[in-house]
Short mmCIF file of C-alpha atoms in Angstrom, two decimals:
data_model
loop_
_atom_site.label_atom_id
_atom_site.label_comp_id
_atom_site.label_asym_id
_atom_site.label_seq_id
_atom_site.Cartn_x
_atom_site.Cartn_y
_atom_site.Cartn_z
CA MET A 1 85.37 73.05 100.11
CA ILE A 2 88.52 74.86 100.95
CA ASP A 3 89.71 74.41 104.56
CA LYS A 4 92.96 75.79 105.26
CA ARG A 5 95.38 77.62 107.69
CA PHE A 6 97.61 80.48 106.72
CA PHE A 7 100.49 82.35 108.28
CA ILE A 8 101.31 85.71 106.79
CA SER A 9 103.20 88.66 107.94
CA SER A 10 101.36 91.40 109.75
CA CYS A 11 102.22 94.80 111.15
CA ASP A 12 104.61 95.91 113.93
CA ASP A 13 102.99 98.24 117.03
CA MET A 14 104.11 101.33 115.51
CA GLU A 15 102.70 103.22 118.40
CA LEU A 16 104.69 101.52 120.98
CA GLY A 17 107.62 100.77 118.76
CA ILE A 18 107.53 97.01 119.30
CA LYS A 19 108.45 94.78 116.30
CA ARG A 20 106.21 91.62 115.65
CA THR A 21 108.26 88.27 115.79
CA SER A 22 105.65 86.08 114.93
CA LYS A 23 103.38 85.20 111.77
CA LEU A 24 99.80 85.84 111.84
CA GLU A 25 97.59 82.91 111.47
CA TYR A 26 94.17 82.97 109.86
CA ARG A 27 92.18 79.87 109.06
CA LEU A 28 89.69 79.62 105.80
CA SER A 29 86.68 77.54 105.06
CA SER A 30 85.27 78.62 101.60
CA PRO A 31 83.22 77.02 98.86
CA GLN A 32 85.00 77.39 95.29
CA ASN A 33 83.00 80.65 94.48
CA PRO A 34 81.96 82.25 97.63
CA LYS A 35 79.25 84.94 97.57
CA ALA A 36 81.18 86.99 100.24
CA ILE A 37 83.94 87.02 102.74
CA PHE A 38 82.82 86.50 106.23
CA PHE A 39 84.70 87.45 109.50
CA ILE A 40 84.16 85.43 112.62
CA ILE A 41 85.75 87.19 115.50
CA GLY A 42 86.26 85.11 118.45
CA GLY A 43 86.00 86.68 121.89
CA PHE A 44 88.04 86.31 125.03
CA GLY A 45 88.72 82.66 125.56
CA THR A 46 87.84 81.39 122.21
CA ASN A 47 91.54 80.13 122.09
CA ALA A 48 90.50 77.76 125.25
CA ASP A 49 89.49 75.18 122.70
CA LEU A 50 89.71 75.61 118.93
CA ARG A 51 87.46 73.11 117.94
CA MET A 52 84.48 74.93 118.47
CA MET A 53 85.84 77.77 116.38
CA ASP A 54 86.85 75.32 113.54
CA PHE A 55 83.34 73.72 113.65
CA THR A 56 81.64 76.82 113.43
CA ARG A 57 83.42 78.55 110.65
CA LYS A 58 83.04 75.28 108.36
CA GLN A 59 79.38 75.15 109.06
CA ILE A 60 78.89 78.94 108.26
CA ALA A 61 80.89 78.60 105.15
CA SER A 62 78.87 75.56 103.91
CA LYS A 63 75.34 76.61 104.97
CA PHE A 64 75.82 80.34 103.53
CA ASP A 65 78.08 79.86 100.49
CA VAL A 66 80.70 82.47 102.00
CA ALA A 67 84.49 82.39 102.49
CA ALA A 68 84.25 82.21 106.49
CA VAL A 69 87.40 83.49 108.17
CA ASN A 70 88.78 83.24 111.95
CA VAL A 71 91.79 85.63 112.36
CA LEU A 72 93.92 84.46 115.37
CA TYR A 73 94.85 87.99 115.94
CA HIS A 74 97.28 89.77 117.93
CA CYS A 75 96.68 88.54 121.65
CA PHE A 76 93.99 86.04 120.71
CA CYS A 77 95.79 83.32 123.04
CA CYS A 78 94.89 85.29 126.25
CA ARG A 79 93.62 82.28 127.95
CA ARG A 80 94.83 78.81 128.77
CA ASN A 81 94.56 75.85 126.23
CA ASP A 82 95.23 72.37 127.62
CA LEU A 83 94.75 70.80 124.31
CA GLU A 84 97.43 72.92 122.33
CA GLN A 85 100.12 74.55 124.23
CA GLN A 86 100.96 76.99 121.28
CA TYR A 87 97.79 78.40 121.47
CA SER A 88 97.72 78.83 125.51
CA ALA A 89 98.80 81.68 127.74
CA GLN A 90 101.23 80.57 130.22
CA ILE A 91 101.05 81.00 134.18
CA ALA A 92 103.40 83.69 135.63
CA ILE A 93 103.83 84.83 139.20
CA LEU A 94 104.55 88.43 138.67
CA GLU A 95 105.64 90.91 141.87
CA GLU A 96 102.16 91.94 142.58
CA ASP A 97 100.87 88.31 142.52
CA LYS A 98 103.75 87.29 145.01
CA ALA A 99 102.67 90.30 147.08
CA ASN A 100 99.25 89.00 147.51
CA LEU A 101 101.02 85.34 148.33
CA ILE A 102 102.82 86.83 151.03
CA LYS A 103 100.18 88.61 152.64
CA LEU A 104 98.11 85.32 152.78
CA CYS A 105 100.99 83.76 154.38
CA GLN A 106 101.19 86.52 156.84
CA THR A 107 97.65 86.22 157.71
CA LEU A 108 97.82 82.46 158.26
CA ALA A 109 100.95 82.68 160.27
CA LEU A 110 103.05 80.55 157.87
CA PRO A 111 106.59 81.13 157.15
CA TYR A 112 107.55 82.20 153.57
CA GLU A 113 110.95 83.56 153.57
CA ASN A 114 113.43 81.70 151.38
CA LEU A 115 110.82 79.63 149.79
CA GLY A 116 109.80 79.36 146.14
CA VAL A 117 105.98 79.91 145.02
CA SER A 118 105.35 76.29 144.58
CA GLU A 119 106.62 75.49 148.25
CA ILE A 120 104.54 78.59 149.52
CA LEU A 121 101.37 77.07 147.99
CA LYS A 122 102.26 73.72 149.14
CA ARG A 123 102.35 75.20 152.66
CA ILE A 124 99.04 77.17 152.31
CA GLU A 125 97.27 73.96 150.83
CA GLU A 126 98.42 71.95 153.75
CA SER A 127 97.72 74.15 156.44
CA ILE A 128 94.15 74.66 154.75
CA GLN A 129 93.68 70.88 154.91
CA LYS A 130 94.68 70.47 158.35
CA GLU A 131 92.25 73.36 159.63
CA LYS A 132 89.30 71.53 157.62
CA LYS A 133 90.12 68.33 159.73
CA LYS A 134 90.22 70.18 162.90
CA GLY A 135 86.74 71.73 161.82
CA ASN A 136 88.09 75.36 162.19
CA LEU A 137 86.96 75.64 158.34
CA VAL A 138 84.15 74.54 156.51
CA LYS A 139 84.56 72.05 153.81
CA ASP A 140 83.97 74.31 150.78
CA PHE A 141 86.38 76.83 152.01
CA ARG A 142 88.21 79.09 149.44
CA ILE A 143 90.93 81.46 149.16
CA ASN A 144 90.03 84.41 146.82
CA THR A 145 93.24 86.61 147.32
CA LEU A 146 95.89 84.70 145.18
CA THR A 147 96.49 85.58 141.90
CA TYR A 148 98.50 84.77 138.91
CA THR A 149 99.04 86.42 135.56
CA LEU A 150 98.43 84.97 132.28
CA LEU A 151 100.94 85.63 129.48
CA PRO A 152 100.16 85.40 125.93
CA PRO A 153 102.47 83.38 123.62
CA ASN A 154 104.75 85.12 121.01
CA GLU A 155 105.49 88.15 123.52
CA GLU A 156 101.96 89.60 122.73
CA TYR A 157 100.10 91.99 125.14
CA GLN A 158 96.80 93.77 125.42
CA ASN A 159 96.54 96.92 123.42
CA TYR A 160 92.59 97.54 123.37
CA GLY A 161 92.29 95.92 120.11
CA ILE A 162 94.10 98.37 117.85
CA MET A 163 96.43 95.53 116.55
CA ALA A 164 93.71 92.98 116.47
CA ALA A 165 91.69 95.32 113.98
CA LEU A 166 94.90 95.97 112.00
CA ASP A 167 95.05 92.20 111.79
CA HIS A 168 91.75 91.64 110.22
CA ILE A 169 92.41 94.31 107.79
CA ASN A 170 95.86 92.45 106.84
CA VAL A 171 93.84 88.98 106.36
CA LEU A 172 91.46 90.75 104.16
CA LYS A 173 93.93 92.44 102.29
CA ASP A 174 96.00 88.99 101.58
CA LEU A 175 92.40 87.47 100.76
CA LYS A 176 91.70 90.13 98.07
CA THR A 177 95.23 90.17 96.93
CA HIS A 178 96.57 86.48 96.76
CA GLY A 179 93.35 84.59 97.22
CA GLY A 180 94.59 83.41 100.81
CA GLY A 181 98.01 82.14 101.94
CA GLY A 182 100.32 85.41 101.44
CA GLY A 183 100.62 84.58 97.67
#
């Protein structure tokens, strides 16, 4: 049974004129003479723990005698992965997230001027804990207005699946032309 990872060149985003800066990764599990090529397309959040993806691919390849392929397509890593940082989106506080944070501070009458995000969050947490101890808030009180943004690695972005579809086509082309691995 073959079980390998490959990194190949894929395409740039011609529509937006954005050059791709990273290689496209795909993973292949296959018997020596597979009956077919079977793509397993991971959905939103598959990157959170790639072990399940790898396990599923290997099981399908061995059980059905096919070349099973996972493509870590454009913007595949759109969720956090605490096990493997290279497959993890990073947390960012953008301007709209800051606006929500300031609005919450104003509601709670907490100072926020000249403070960084972590200091503001610490003050909010301290204020909530103090109010819970006083009995002014229920123990399971939650704030639902704070936001943050997840930024995928490799300067990737959501584009409605166009680049992801092209990545799958490029992997199929690589498999058919070179048998996997970019020649």
